[in-house]
Amino acid sequence: MSTLTHGLSWIDLQFQGRSRAIATAVVHDAGGVALVDPGPSSCLPVLTAGLEQRGIRMADVRELLLTHIHLDHAGAAGTIVRAHPHIRVFVHAKGAAHMADPAKLLASATRLYGDDMDRLWGRFEPVPSANLTVLEGGERIEAAGRSFDVAYTPGHASHHVSYFDRSSGVAFVGDTAGVCVDGGWVLPPTPPPDIDLDVWRGSVERIEAWSPQTLFLTHFAQAPSVRPHLRALLDNLERTAGWVRESLAEEGTDDERAARFAARLRRELRLHMSEAQLESYPVAAPFEQLWLGLARYWRKRAG
Ligand SMILES: [Zn+2]
């Protein structure tokens, strides 16, 4: 477990045996313990071991704060709650029904991951409705004895929220502020099905309005700065969306377009970072899926 600031830490979930792909934030205070995005259940042994290093048992956790319900963020929630039914799970209204009954969510994920579902994510168990606290954005919630402001931050996902701990100045922004490994290129994660550039820009403004001192990214941990990071995110979102838009007019199949996009993105990333640093990016955000999400966005607009 690595320390962010007093009472705030994070654990590298070593997703697929790779470091710096998925991180869970841990709020641990006199008031209790809360986790922001517990990750997929395939990483539960690593999460549990990470907590135990600090003398924290999963039974000590009181709240799970979900930024959104994608499997890399929320997959383990149901399994954790089944073992510890006292735990409260915070989730946006548009995601809540899918946590209680994940059939549609899993069908949608299976379209992307096929036979790799189990290997990547492990089990996804439902969260009983009684354990869910449904958010709209704009509320203030209590977790681990602290207050967190909640903002609705769609763009990456239609049901994405971010959490702000005013006492530390840390904003937990899930995937809204992109993927950034060790100060590398800020990559906007744009998988299907919800990508929306306009609402994403509005979400970044909402995060900036908090004037956070620190951004905590699920992929990966502390961003090196706030405003330059968010500017880079929006610039790069514009760029990758532009590449995908151009690609739609090119010859070939979607698979070929996605492969060319992935190659172009890899070339761009290579300009800015080492090969070792780069390797965490496609694990956190598979490049062909980024093309799929943006292609869907453009085609929906054209239609
Ligand atoms: Zn993610």
PDB file of N, CA and C and ligand atoms in Angstrom, residues 68 70 72-73 156 175 189 218-219 284, ligand 1:
ATOM      1  N   HIS A  68     -17.700   4.209 -11.252  1.00  0.00           N
ATOM      2  CA  HIS A  68     -18.626   3.674 -12.253  1.00  0.00           C
ATOM      3  C   HIS A  68     -18.568   2.160 -12.180  1.00  0.00           C
ATOM      4  N   HIS A  70     -17.932  -0.260 -14.531  1.00  0.00           N
ATOM      5  CA  HIS A  70     -17.132  -1.130 -15.401  1.00  0.00           C
ATOM      6  C   HIS A  70     -16.363  -2.138 -14.539  1.00  0.00           C
ATOM      7  N   ASP A  72     -13.425  -3.345 -14.372  1.00  0.00           N
ATOM      8  CA  ASP A  72     -12.099  -3.069 -13.798  1.00  0.00           C
ATOM      9  C   ASP A  72     -12.187  -2.179 -12.564  1.00  0.00           C
ATOM     10  N   HIS A  73     -13.363  -1.576 -12.333  1.00  0.00           N
ATOM     11  CA  HIS A  73     -13.543  -0.698 -11.175  1.00  0.00           C
ATOM     12  C   HIS A  73     -14.428  -1.329 -10.105  1.00  0.00           C
ATOM     13  N   HIS A 156     -16.860   9.292 -20.171  1.00  0.00           N
ATOM     14  CA  HIS A 156     -16.302   7.940 -20.307  1.00  0.00           C
ATOM     15  C   HIS A 156     -17.424   6.909 -20.151  1.00  0.00           C
ATOM     16  N   ASP A 175     -12.123   7.262 -14.296  1.00  0.00           N
ATOM     17  CA  ASP A 175     -11.559   7.318 -15.646  1.00  0.00           C
ATOM     18  C   ASP A 175     -11.814   8.655 -16.336  1.00  0.00           C
ATOM     19  N   PRO A 189      -9.522   7.180 -21.961  1.00  0.00           N
ATOM     20  CA  PRO A 189     -10.082   5.832 -22.154  1.00  0.00           C
ATOM     21  C   PRO A 189     -11.472   5.956 -22.784  1.00  0.00           C
ATOM     22  N   THR A 218      -7.786   5.947 -11.408  1.00  0.00           N
ATOM     23  CA  THR A 218      -7.750   4.487 -11.259  1.00  0.00           C
ATOM     24  C   THR A 218      -6.574   3.914 -12.054  1.00  0.00           C
ATOM     25  N   HIS A 219      -6.315   4.525 -13.237  1.00  0.00           N
ATOM     26  CA  HIS A 219      -5.204   4.099 -14.103  1.00  0.00           C
ATOM     27  C   HIS A 219      -4.266   5.290 -14.338  1.00  0.00           C
ATOM     28  N   ALA A 284      -4.546  -1.275 -19.195  1.00  0.00           N
ATOM     29  CA  ALA A 284      -5.592  -0.455 -18.575  1.00  0.00           C
ATOM     30  C   ALA A 284      -6.680  -0.089 -19.574  1.00  0.00           C
TER      31      ALA A 284
HETATM   32 ZN    ZN B   1     -11.172   1.914 -16.077  1.00  0.00          ZN
END
